Amino acid sequence: MFWNEAVETLDRPELQKLQLQRLHETLERAYTVSFHKEQFDQAGVTPASLKSLDDLTRFPFTKKSHLRDNYPFGLFAEPTSKLVRLHASSGTRGKPTVVGYTRQDIDNWAEVCARSIMCAGGQPGDMLHIAYGYGLFTGGLGIHYGAEKLGACVVPASGGNTPRQVMLLQDFKAVGLACTPSYALNIADQMRELKFTPQDFNLKYGIFGAEPWTEEIRAKIEQELGLRALDIYGLSEVMGPGVSMECEQKQGLHVWEDHFLPEIVDPNSGEPLAEGETGELVFTSLTKEAFPVVRYRTGDLCALYYEKCPCGRTHARMSKLKGRIDDMFIVRGVNVFPSEIERVLLDFEELAPHYQIILNRPEHLDVVTVLTEVNYNFYAKTIGFALMDNNHPSIRDLSSKIRLKLNQALGVSIEVQVTAPRTIARSEGKAVRVVDNRPR
Ligand code: DLL
């Protein structure tokens, strides 16, 4: 099922023709922003010098630091009097990244989100429970407008107050759930504690994203919530949720290429990489008015595929994200991504799907400790409800099995600490997977 079949199945030559025309318009618009003009001038390019889509590689990149340097509105191509909305994402330090939307931008955003919901199997008339945060974060309002455009009935629950969310899901019988995958697991925990089973709900599909999640987490969510869990991707700088969306084939996320032009580059050299090679995802917006972005370095790692999908859509697919470049940490020379640790942990049937990676530097070497918890089954069977004791033989045994598996998978030794159920902080939005206590 398609929201916009003509566009979603456009032949590649037609799609590229549209992209080239829109790319010209975007570059012209960007050229009115002094930051972009200076960047273009320095690189010796003008909007008119772009003759083909491939010429885009001669244009300079935009980076997150450029947004910070031009805080708050320096990269906007329209005055705030022409805008109808601002969003912002909280940076790790200092000022947030601010983005703006004209009425047309909001309409285009709703369009790509409506497509995304249908891509997940949603339909007009569905009840959709949105538990992404509403506010400056783009998750809640972004999907909300898309769902309304589609003709779904929205439950704008926002994040938090999980017992209440469970009650609403049960009473209203929503068929779609939109939230972060870690929050979906939190909701599943709450359902179990209240002694519900998936049959007590009417959920059919989930639109989960805003943070990295592995196939193993997908399997867990599908089993515990009894729905089809699909991946949605986006970032505030490029629009918000709905930049790309997985279809029911689960073979990568369709980038809505009539609005966003993707590239993959080598994260170190910035050189373009070929189809199927993993590198840094870069986006140029094609229709944005208020905040056009030119070759924006997302910091996200994935590969792109251009083969037509069995679902009928022709828009390029990006692989499920491996993570962010800056989430990667180096332990004794070995690059480690949190997603690799997640994959190992989720293989242990004794564990709950919750974990944190703690980085310390007691002297000069980094020490990595994985904090994870046993699930209720294992807890009740082996330890009973006595106090959790790290020296309990079954916990000692389990910790060393996990340590060994992590060592085999990653090639470095990582400390493991196993705790009692519900001791690791649960997320209500994006999960904090890595706690970095190293001195800066
Ligand atoms: O997280 C937008 C969003 C909201 C996407 C709801 C999907 C659903 P930001 O807060 O600006 O925007 O964060 C963007 O989150 O660069 C990725 O690193 C990460 N991210 C987003 N979606 C995914 C995903 C929203 N599906 C940053 N898988 C991005 C992995 C994701 N990481």
Tab-separated table of C-alpha atoms and ligand atoms in Angstrom:
chain	number	residue	atom	x	y	z
A	1	MET	CA	0.000	0.000	0.000
A	2	PHE	CA	1.279	3.409	-0.996
A	3	TRP	CA	0.454	6.901	0.137
A	4	ASN	CA	1.832	8.430	-3.063
A	5	GLU	CA	2.244	5.544	-5.492
A	6	ALA	CA	3.215	7.655	-8.525
A	7	VAL	CA	6.174	9.210	-6.732
A	8	GLU	CA	7.170	6.210	-4.616
A	9	THR	CA	7.486	3.998	-7.700
A	10	LEU	CA	8.911	6.579	-10.116
A	11	ASP	CA	11.464	5.130	-12.559
A	12	ARG	CA	15.002	6.086	-11.658
A	13	PRO	CA	15.643	8.278	-14.753
A	14	GLU	CA	12.458	10.233	-13.974
A	15	LEU	CA	13.362	10.450	-10.306
A	16	GLN	CA	16.833	11.728	-11.181
A	17	LYS	CA	15.391	14.353	-13.511
A	18	LEU	CA	13.211	15.614	-10.665
A	19	GLN	CA	16.161	15.511	-8.260
A	20	LEU	CA	18.372	17.555	-10.594
A	21	GLN	CA	15.735	20.228	-11.043
A	22	ARG	CA	15.097	20.424	-7.288
A	23	LEU	CA	18.812	20.344	-6.508
A	24	HIS	CA	19.320	23.452	-8.643
A	25	GLU	CA	16.532	25.217	-6.776
A	26	THR	CA	18.031	24.206	-3.434
A	27	LEU	CA	21.524	25.395	-4.350
A	28	GLU	CA	20.107	28.720	-5.584
A	29	ARG	CA	18.259	29.097	-2.310
A	30	ALA	CA	21.316	28.097	-0.251
A	31	TYR	CA	23.375	30.663	-2.177
A	32	THR	CA	21.263	33.419	-0.586
A	33	VAL	CA	22.612	32.373	2.845
A	34	SER	CA	25.937	34.080	3.473
A	35	PHE	CA	27.473	30.974	5.073
A	36	HIS	CA	26.751	28.839	2.014
A	37	LYS	CA	27.770	31.586	-0.410
A	38	GLU	CA	31.158	31.868	1.290
A	39	GLN	CA	31.564	28.089	1.279
A	40	PHE	CA	30.634	27.845	-2.420
A	41	ASP	CA	32.895	30.783	-3.344
A	42	GLN	CA	35.825	29.227	-1.500
A	43	ALA	CA	35.294	25.931	-3.331
A	44	GLY	CA	34.957	27.751	-6.672
A	45	VAL	CA	31.428	26.507	-7.384
A	46	THR	CA	28.136	28.269	-8.111
A	47	PRO	CA	24.622	26.826	-8.377
A	48	ALA	CA	24.908	27.236	-12.166
A	49	SER	CA	28.082	25.138	-12.288
A	50	LEU	CA	26.092	22.038	-11.325
A	51	LYS	CA	25.224	20.239	-14.554
A	52	SER	CA	24.534	16.751	-13.246
A	53	LEU	CA	23.767	15.036	-9.930
A	54	ASP	CA	27.370	13.782	-9.859
A	55	ASP	CA	28.618	17.388	-9.852
A	56	LEU	CA	27.323	17.687	-6.307
A	57	THR	CA	30.529	16.038	-5.036
A	58	ARG	CA	32.368	19.273	-5.969
A	59	PHE	CA	30.294	21.199	-3.441
A	60	PRO	CA	31.496	21.672	0.146
A	61	PHE	CA	30.115	19.727	3.117
A	62	THR	CA	28.034	21.231	5.903
A	63	LYS	CA	28.843	19.974	9.394
A	64	LYS	CA	27.174	20.115	12.763
A	65	SER	CA	29.839	22.606	13.941
A	66	HIS	CA	28.666	25.014	11.195
A	67	LEU	CA	25.197	24.964	12.732
A	68	ARG	CA	26.658	25.642	16.151
A	69	ASP	CA	28.799	28.509	14.813
A	70	ASN	CA	25.739	30.106	13.204
A	71	TYR	CA	23.419	29.652	16.191
A	72	PRO	CA	20.511	30.192	16.273
A	73	PHE	CA	19.221	31.248	12.818
A	74	GLY	CA	22.358	31.944	10.762
A	75	LEU	CA	21.756	29.125	8.255
A	76	PHE	CA	18.078	29.922	7.658
A	77	ALA	CA	17.150	30.975	4.128
A	78	GLU	CA	13.971	32.708	5.328
A	79	PRO	CA	13.368	35.306	8.066
A	80	THR	CA	11.624	33.952	11.167
A	81	SER	CA	8.530	35.970	10.155
A	82	LYS	CA	8.080	33.496	7.271
A	83	LEU	CA	8.332	30.426	9.538
A	84	VAL	CA	5.577	28.525	11.274
A	85	ARG	CA	7.688	26.242	13.489
A	86	LEU	CA	11.071	25.797	15.170
A	87	HIS	CA	12.534	22.570	16.518
A	88	ALA	CA	15.797	21.965	18.318
A	89	SER	CA	17.856	18.987	19.302
A	90	SER	CA	19.839	19.067	22.500
A	91	GLY	CA	23.533	18.918	21.815
A	92	THR	CA	25.846	16.990	24.098
A	93	ARG	CA	27.335	20.282	25.254
A	94	GLY	CA	26.305	23.880	24.972
A	95	LYS	CA	23.618	25.259	22.709
A	96	PRO	CA	21.057	23.143	20.869
A	97	THR	CA	20.864	22.795	17.097
A	98	VAL	CA	17.933	24.911	15.892
A	99	VAL	CA	15.967	24.206	12.723
A	100	GLY	CA	13.059	26.107	11.152
A	101	TYR	CA	10.117	25.255	8.878
A	102	THR	CA	7.872	27.245	6.547
A	103	ARG	CA	4.271	26.142	6.084
A	104	GLN	CA	5.325	24.348	2.891
A	105	ASP	CA	8.141	22.582	4.782
A	106	ILE	CA	5.640	21.336	7.368
A	107	ASP	CA	3.397	20.101	4.576
A	108	ASN	CA	6.270	18.231	2.880
A	109	TRP	CA	7.278	16.754	6.218
A	110	ALA	CA	3.725	15.546	6.810
A	111	GLU	CA	3.797	14.026	3.299
A	112	VAL	CA	6.950	11.964	3.966
A	113	CYS	CA	5.642	10.894	7.371
A	114	ALA	CA	2.291	9.845	5.856
A	115	ARG	CA	4.229	7.775	3.298
A	116	SER	CA	6.309	6.296	6.106
A	117	ILE	CA	3.291	5.226	8.139
A	118	MET	CA	1.746	3.524	5.105
A	119	CYS	CA	5.101	1.977	4.276
A	120	ALA	CA	4.897	0.311	7.728
A	121	GLY	CA	1.460	-1.046	6.883
A	122	GLY	CA	-0.616	1.761	8.393
A	123	GLN	CA	-3.829	2.956	6.771
A	124	PRO	CA	-6.286	5.851	6.916
A	125	GLY	CA	-8.699	5.151	9.736
A	126	ASP	CA	-6.062	3.504	11.952
A	127	MET	CA	-5.633	4.515	15.548
A	128	LEU	CA	-1.965	5.486	16.047
A	129	HIS	CA	-0.486	5.898	19.518
A	130	ILE	CA	2.445	8.324	19.405
A	131	ALA	CA	4.785	8.029	22.377
A	132	TYR	CA	7.672	9.996	20.899
A	133	GLY	CA	8.285	13.166	22.898
A	134	TYR	CA	6.277	16.209	21.801
A	135	GLY	CA	8.052	19.548	22.019
A	136	LEU	CA	11.316	20.776	20.593
A	137	PHE	CA	12.246	17.173	19.704
A	138	THR	CA	10.979	16.422	16.189
A	139	GLY	CA	9.683	12.901	16.917
A	140	GLY	CA	6.212	13.596	18.344
A	141	LEU	CA	4.965	16.488	16.189
A	142	GLY	CA	6.656	15.158	13.033
A	143	ILE	CA	4.820	11.842	13.021
A	144	HIS	CA	1.683	13.511	14.381
A	145	TYR	CA	1.228	15.729	11.317
A	146	GLY	CA	1.960	12.803	9.004
A	147	ALA	CA	-0.607	10.627	10.751
A	148	GLU	CA	-3.267	13.340	10.546
A	149	LYS	CA	-2.522	13.918	6.861
A	150	LEU	CA	-2.931	10.186	6.301
A	151	GLY	CA	-6.285	10.255	8.049
A	152	ALA	CA	-5.277	8.225	11.083
A	153	CYS	CA	-6.690	8.970	14.503
A	154	VAL	CA	-3.783	10.081	16.672
A	155	VAL	CA	-3.347	9.405	20.377
A	156	PRO	CA	-0.745	12.102	21.174
A	157	ALA	CA	0.515	10.369	24.319
A	158	SER	CA	4.092	11.770	24.179
A	159	GLY	CA	6.720	10.043	26.351
A	160	GLY	CA	6.570	9.118	30.049
A	161	ASN	CA	4.034	7.823	32.558
A	162	THR	CA	4.344	4.296	31.191
A	163	PRO	CA	1.528	2.653	33.224
A	164	ARG	CA	-0.852	5.237	31.759
A	165	GLN	CA	0.410	4.516	28.255
A	166	VAL	CA	-0.348	0.822	28.797
A	167	MET	CA	-3.846	1.669	29.990
A	168	LEU	CA	-4.492	3.864	26.923
A	169	LEU	CA	-3.146	1.202	24.573
A	170	GLN	CA	-5.442	-1.338	26.120
A	171	ASP	CA	-8.554	0.832	26.334
A	172	PHE	CA	-8.304	2.619	22.965
A	173	LYS	CA	-6.966	-0.434	21.084
A	174	ALA	CA	-4.480	1.446	18.890
A	175	VAL	CA	-3.157	-0.634	15.984
A	176	GLY	CA	0.026	1.395	15.510
A	177	LEU	CA	2.622	2.406	18.082
A	178	ALA	CA	5.280	5.027	17.366
A	179	CYS	CA	8.129	5.495	19.858
A	180	THR	CA	11.817	4.737	20.329
A	181	PRO	CA	12.654	1.007	20.363
A	182	SER	CA	14.019	1.313	23.901
A	183	TYR	CA	10.741	2.871	25.031
A	184	ALA	CA	8.826	0.080	23.307
A	185	LEU	CA	10.763	-2.365	25.491
A	186	ASN	CA	9.954	-0.263	28.530
A	187	ILE	CA	6.236	-0.405	27.608
A	188	ALA	CA	6.561	-4.177	27.132
A	189	ASP	CA	8.097	-4.518	30.623
A	190	GLN	CA	5.203	-2.574	32.080
A	191	MET	CA	2.649	-4.729	30.272
A	192	ARG	CA	4.269	-7.863	31.635
A	193	GLU	CA	4.330	-6.473	35.153
A	194	LEU	CA	0.635	-5.714	34.886
A	195	LYS	CA	0.164	-9.345	33.753
A	196	PHE	CA	-1.001	-8.463	30.251
A	197	THR	CA	-0.197	-10.494	27.173
A	198	PRO	CA	-0.022	-9.152	23.580
A	199	GLN	CA	-3.554	-10.561	23.052
A	200	ASP	CA	-4.894	-7.949	25.470
A	201	PHE	CA	-3.942	-5.282	22.917
A	202	ASN	CA	-4.675	-4.685	19.274
A	203	LEU	CA	-1.208	-3.650	18.104
A	204	LYS	CA	-0.247	-4.605	14.549
A	205	TYR	CA	2.733	-2.437	13.694
A	206	GLY	CA	5.353	-0.269	15.355
A	207	ILE	CA	7.213	2.706	13.895
A	208	PHE	CA	10.404	2.700	15.891
A	209	GLY	CA	13.476	4.879	15.472
A	210	ALA	CA	15.468	7.894	16.679
A	211	GLU	CA	18.197	5.594	18.046
A	212	PRO	CA	20.185	2.580	16.812
A	213	TRP	CA	18.644	-0.842	17.396
A	214	THR	CA	19.688	-4.286	16.233
A	215	GLU	CA	17.752	-7.138	14.622
A	216	GLU	CA	17.949	-8.881	18.017
A	217	ILE	CA	16.049	-6.018	19.668
A	218	ARG	CA	13.552	-6.119	16.820
A	219	ALA	CA	12.881	-9.813	17.492
A	220	LYS	CA	12.415	-9.105	21.204
A	221	ILE	CA	9.975	-6.230	20.618
A	222	GLU	CA	7.956	-8.212	18.063
A	223	GLN	CA	7.667	-11.142	20.415
A	224	GLU	CA	6.774	-9.085	23.472
A	225	LEU	CA	4.333	-6.657	21.856
A	226	GLY	CA	2.959	-9.000	19.206
A	227	LEU	CA	3.442	-6.540	16.356
A	228	ARG	CA	5.555	-5.943	13.243
A	229	ALA	CA	8.427	-3.650	14.279
A	230	LEU	CA	9.707	-1.350	11.535
A	231	ASP	CA	12.504	1.164	11.491
A	232	ILE	CA	12.084	4.891	10.851
A	233	TYR	CA	15.035	7.231	10.463
A	234	GLY	CA	15.505	10.942	10.404
A	235	LEU	CA	17.349	13.849	11.933
A	236	SER	CA	16.300	17.370	12.839
A	237	GLU	CA	18.874	19.022	10.584
A	238	VAL	CA	17.437	17.291	7.513
A	239	MET	CA	13.736	17.399	8.573
A	240	GLY	CA	12.981	15.075	11.492
A	241	PRO	CA	11.460	11.563	11.392
A	242	GLY	CA	10.440	10.344	7.936
A	243	VAL	CA	13.656	10.922	6.004
A	244	SER	CA	13.573	7.167	5.415
A	245	MET	CA	11.378	4.259	6.412
A	246	GLU	CA	11.517	0.498	6.281
A	247	CYS	CA	8.775	-1.336	4.388
A	248	GLU	CA	7.297	-4.701	5.310
A	249	GLN	CA	10.146	-6.462	3.429
A	250	LYS	CA	12.535	-5.352	6.201
A	251	GLN	CA	15.316	-5.038	3.628
A	252	GLY	CA	16.517	-1.519	4.367
A	253	LEU	CA	14.894	1.892	4.774
A	254	HIS	CA	13.521	3.759	1.745
A	255	VAL	CA	14.988	7.252	1.581
A	256	TRP	CA	12.283	9.581	0.227
A	257	GLU	CA	14.559	10.636	-2.571
A	258	ASP	CA	12.319	13.261	-4.115
A	259	HIS	CA	12.898	15.287	-0.927
A	260	PHE	CA	16.321	14.142	0.310
A	261	LEU	CA	19.368	13.284	-1.794
A	262	PRO	CA	21.615	10.765	-0.016
A	263	GLU	CA	25.330	10.059	-0.499
A	264	ILE	CA	27.754	7.801	1.326
A	265	VAL	CA	31.277	9.096	1.885
A	266	ASP	CA	34.415	7.848	3.544
A	267	PRO	CA	34.214	9.380	7.037
A	268	ASN	CA	37.925	10.236	7.019
A	269	SER	CA	38.602	11.460	3.490
A	270	GLY	CA	35.076	12.597	2.556
A	271	GLU	CA	35.458	10.785	-0.781
A	272	PRO	CA	32.261	9.234	-2.226
A	273	LEU	CA	31.836	5.476	-1.687
A	274	ALA	CA	30.183	3.030	-4.060
A	275	GLU	CA	26.752	1.405	-3.683
A	276	GLY	CA	26.818	-1.172	-0.888
A	277	GLU	CA	29.900	0.232	0.854
A	278	THR	CA	29.454	1.312	4.470
A	279	GLY	CA	30.387	4.901	5.250
A	280	GLU	CA	29.010	8.198	6.512
A	281	LEU	CA	25.570	9.198	5.328
A	282	VAL	CA	25.366	12.684	3.805
A	283	PHE	CA	22.157	14.500	2.853
A	284	THR	CA	21.225	17.398	0.623
A	285	SER	CA	17.643	18.573	1.015
A	286	LEU	CA	15.714	18.997	-2.240
A	287	THR	CA	12.564	20.864	-1.217
A	288	LYS	CA	13.286	22.599	2.084
A	289	GLU	CA	12.646	26.323	2.109
A	290	ALA	CA	13.547	27.608	5.568
A	291	PHE	CA	16.595	25.501	6.252
A	292	PRO	CA	18.118	24.013	3.110
A	293	VAL	CA	21.059	21.708	3.815
A	294	VAL	CA	23.864	21.044	1.364
A	295	ARG	CA	25.893	17.844	1.770
A	296	TYR	CA	25.158	17.618	5.503
A	297	ARG	CA	27.434	15.131	7.276
A	298	THR	CA	25.076	13.157	9.515
A	299	GLY	CA	27.750	11.236	11.449
A	300	ASP	CA	25.622	8.115	10.871
A	301	LEU	CA	27.086	4.949	9.350
A	302	CYS	CA	25.273	2.825	6.776
A	303	ALA	CA	25.307	1.683	3.126
A	304	LEU	CA	22.994	2.634	0.217
A	305	TYR	CA	21.342	0.281	-2.292
A	306	TYR	CA	19.573	1.374	-5.476
A	307	GLU	CA	17.957	-1.866	-6.657
A	308	LYS	CA	14.156	-1.693	-6.864
A	309	CYS	CA	12.525	-3.210	-3.757
A	310	PRO	CA	10.115	-6.161	-4.025
A	311	CYS	CA	7.529	-3.824	-2.415
A	312	GLY	CA	7.530	-1.838	-5.698
A	313	ARG	CA	9.216	1.267	-4.349
A	314	THR	CA	12.127	2.577	-6.407
A	315	HIS	CA	13.605	4.950	-3.836
A	316	ALA	CA	17.092	4.002	-2.597
A	317	ARG	CA	17.360	1.951	0.527
A	318	MET	CA	19.784	2.568	3.370
A	319	SER	CA	20.878	-0.336	5.534
A	320	LYS	CA	19.821	-0.320	9.165
A	321	LEU	CA	22.195	2.068	10.891
A	322	LYS	CA	25.364	0.609	12.345
A	323	GLY	CA	25.532	3.567	14.731
A	324	ARG	CA	27.082	6.989	14.871
A	325	ILE	CA	30.739	7.596	14.227
A	326	ASP	CA	31.005	9.365	17.565
A	327	ASP	CA	29.344	6.449	19.418
A	328	MET	CA	32.277	4.283	18.466
A	329	PHE	CA	34.914	3.892	21.149
A	330	ILE	CA	38.380	2.426	20.928
A	331	VAL	CA	39.480	-0.198	23.414
A	332	ARG	CA	43.156	-1.065	23.179
A	333	GLY	CA	43.199	-0.158	19.523
A	334	VAL	CA	40.003	-2.005	18.611
A	335	ASN	CA	36.994	-0.043	17.301
A	336	VAL	CA	33.831	-1.053	19.114
A	337	PHE	CA	30.242	-0.021	18.366
A	338	PRO	CA	27.555	-0.345	21.053
A	339	SER	CA	25.443	-2.267	18.500
A	340	GLU	CA	28.040	-5.078	18.448
A	341	ILE	CA	27.792	-5.412	22.213
A	342	GLU	CA	23.991	-5.329	22.013
A	343	ARG	CA	23.991	-8.203	19.531
A	344	VAL	CA	26.036	-10.419	21.883
A	345	LEU	CA	23.976	-9.592	24.961
A	346	LEU	CA	20.654	-10.238	23.255
A	347	ASP	CA	21.785	-13.781	22.471
A	348	PHE	CA	21.673	-14.669	26.176
A	349	GLU	CA	18.252	-15.909	27.145
A	350	GLU	CA	19.058	-15.196	30.795
A	351	LEU	CA	19.271	-11.433	30.151
A	352	ALA	CA	16.705	-8.672	29.850
A	353	PRO	CA	17.211	-6.437	26.778
A	354	HIS	CA	18.554	-3.539	28.821
A	355	TYR	CA	22.190	-2.562	29.138
A	356	GLN	CA	24.650	0.269	29.547
A	357	ILE	CA	28.266	0.598	28.549
A	358	ILE	CA	30.385	2.454	31.079
A	359	LEU	CA	33.711	3.929	29.972
A	360	ASN	CA	36.332	4.767	32.621
A	361	ARG	CA	39.982	5.704	32.514
A	362	PRO	CA	41.355	4.914	35.982
A	363	GLU	CA	44.960	5.492	34.902
A	364	HIS	CA	45.966	5.744	31.278
A	365	LEU	CA	44.033	2.881	29.779
A	366	ASP	CA	40.336	2.834	29.015
A	367	VAL	CA	38.276	0.294	30.915
A	368	VAL	CA	34.921	-0.733	29.450
A	369	THR	CA	32.279	-2.267	31.677
A	370	VAL	CA	29.021	-3.622	30.334
A	371	LEU	CA	26.197	-3.359	32.806
A	372	THR	CA	23.301	-5.660	32.065
A	373	GLU	CA	20.485	-7.282	34.009
A	374	VAL	CA	19.038	-10.769	34.259
A	375	ASN	CA	15.396	-11.197	33.375
A	376	TYR	CA	12.667	-12.165	35.856
A	377	ASN	CA	12.625	-15.792	34.734
A	378	PHE	CA	16.246	-16.381	35.400
A	379	TYR	CA	16.082	-14.377	38.606
A	380	ALA	CA	13.207	-16.387	39.997
A	381	LYS	CA	14.585	-19.751	38.872
A	382	THR	CA	18.144	-19.439	40.102
A	383	ILE	CA	18.383	-16.846	42.784
A	384	GLY	CA	14.845	-16.686	43.965
A	385	PHE	CA	13.980	-13.354	45.371
A	386	ALA	CA	16.959	-13.221	47.638
A	387	LEU	CA	19.150	-10.176	47.257
A	388	MET	CA	21.166	-10.191	44.088
A	389	ASP	CA	24.670	-11.312	44.921
A	390	ASN	CA	27.479	-10.921	42.393
A	391	ASN	CA	29.220	-13.851	43.978
A	392	HIS	CA	26.272	-16.152	43.555
A	393	PRO	CA	27.618	-19.075	41.472
A	394	SER	CA	24.975	-18.687	38.770
A	395	ILE	CA	25.739	-14.961	38.387
A	396	ARG	CA	29.504	-15.559	38.388
A	397	ASP	CA	28.993	-18.240	35.794
A	398	LEU	CA	26.772	-16.070	33.608
A	399	SER	CA	29.137	-13.081	33.804
A	400	SER	CA	32.088	-15.139	32.651
A	401	LYS	CA	30.059	-16.673	29.790
A	402	ILE	CA	29.114	-13.146	28.623
A	403	ARG	CA	32.694	-11.925	28.992
A	404	LEU	CA	33.929	-14.806	26.865
A	405	LYS	CA	31.329	-14.237	24.132
A	406	LEU	CA	32.114	-10.489	24.030
A	407	ASN	CA	35.800	-11.281	23.812
A	408	GLN	CA	35.222	-13.689	20.926
A	409	ALA	CA	32.977	-11.279	19.047
A	410	LEU	CA	34.951	-8.072	19.550
A	411	GLY	CA	38.500	-9.258	20.086
A	412	VAL	CA	38.988	-7.258	23.279
A	413	SER	CA	38.291	-7.937	26.887
A	414	ILE	CA	35.398	-6.105	28.430
A	415	GLU	CA	34.284	-6.195	32.070
A	416	VAL	CA	30.767	-7.466	32.692
A	417	GLN	CA	28.525	-6.648	35.615
A	418	VAL	CA	25.208	-8.467	35.860
A	419	THR	CA	22.515	-6.923	38.036
A	420	ALA	CA	18.990	-7.697	39.247
A	421	PRO	CA	15.908	-7.009	37.076
A	422	ARG	CA	14.883	-3.368	36.716
A	423	THR	CA	18.103	-1.877	38.056
A	424	ILE	CA	19.241	-0.185	34.853
A	425	ALA	CA	17.504	3.135	34.206
A	426	ARG	CA	14.719	2.752	31.623
A	427	SER	CA	14.418	5.195	28.770
A	428	GLU	CA	11.363	7.276	27.969
A	429	GLY	CA	12.912	8.544	24.746
A	430	LYS	CA	16.372	7.894	23.400
A	431	ALA	CA	18.202	5.372	25.588
A	432	VAL	CA	21.535	6.380	27.080
A	433	ARG	CA	23.649	3.382	26.072
A	434	VAL	CA	27.111	4.769	26.697
A	435	VAL	CA	28.104	6.519	29.917
A	436	ASP	CA	31.482	8.101	29.337
A	437	ASN	CA	33.236	8.896	32.632
A	438	ARG	CA	36.634	9.420	31.047
A	439	PRO	CA	38.322	12.762	31.795
A	440	ARG	CA	38.139	15.142	28.827
B	1	DLL	O1	15.828	11.460	16.278
B	1	DLL	C1	14.367	12.227	14.528
B	1	DLL	C2	13.531	11.001	14.670
B	1	DLL	C3	12.438	11.015	15.518
B	1	DLL	C4	13.797	9.871	13.916
B	1	DLL	C5	11.641	9.886	15.632
B	1	DLL	C6	12.986	8.758	14.006
B	1	DLL	C7	11.911	8.761	14.858
B	1	DLL	P1	17.453	13.942	16.203
B	1	DLL	O2	17.052	14.073	17.615
B	1	DLL	O3	17.999	15.146	15.497
B	1	DLL	O4	16.253	13.489	15.317
B	1	DLL	O5	18.512	12.774	16.129
B	1	DLL	C8	19.011	12.324	14.904
B	1	DLL	O6	19.269	10.072	15.752
B	1	DLL	O7	21.500	11.329	13.259
B	1	DLL	C9	20.818	9.169	14.221
B	1	DLL	O8	22.096	9.178	14.846
B	1	DLL	C10	19.741	8.840	15.259
B	1	DLL	N1	18.654	8.100	14.615
B	1	DLL	C11	17.486	8.569	14.142
B	1	DLL	N2	16.732	7.557	13.642
B	1	DLL	C12	17.468	6.418	13.771
B	1	DLL	C13	17.262	5.054	13.437
B	1	DLL	C14	15.544	12.322	15.477
B	1	DLL	N3	16.153	4.621	12.885
B	1	DLL	C15	19.948	11.165	15.109
B	1	DLL	N4	18.265	4.182	13.708
B	1	DLL	C16	20.429	10.578	13.801
B	1	DLL	C17	19.416	4.596	14.284
B	1	DLL	C18	18.693	6.774	14.391
B	1	DLL	N5	19.650	5.866	14.650
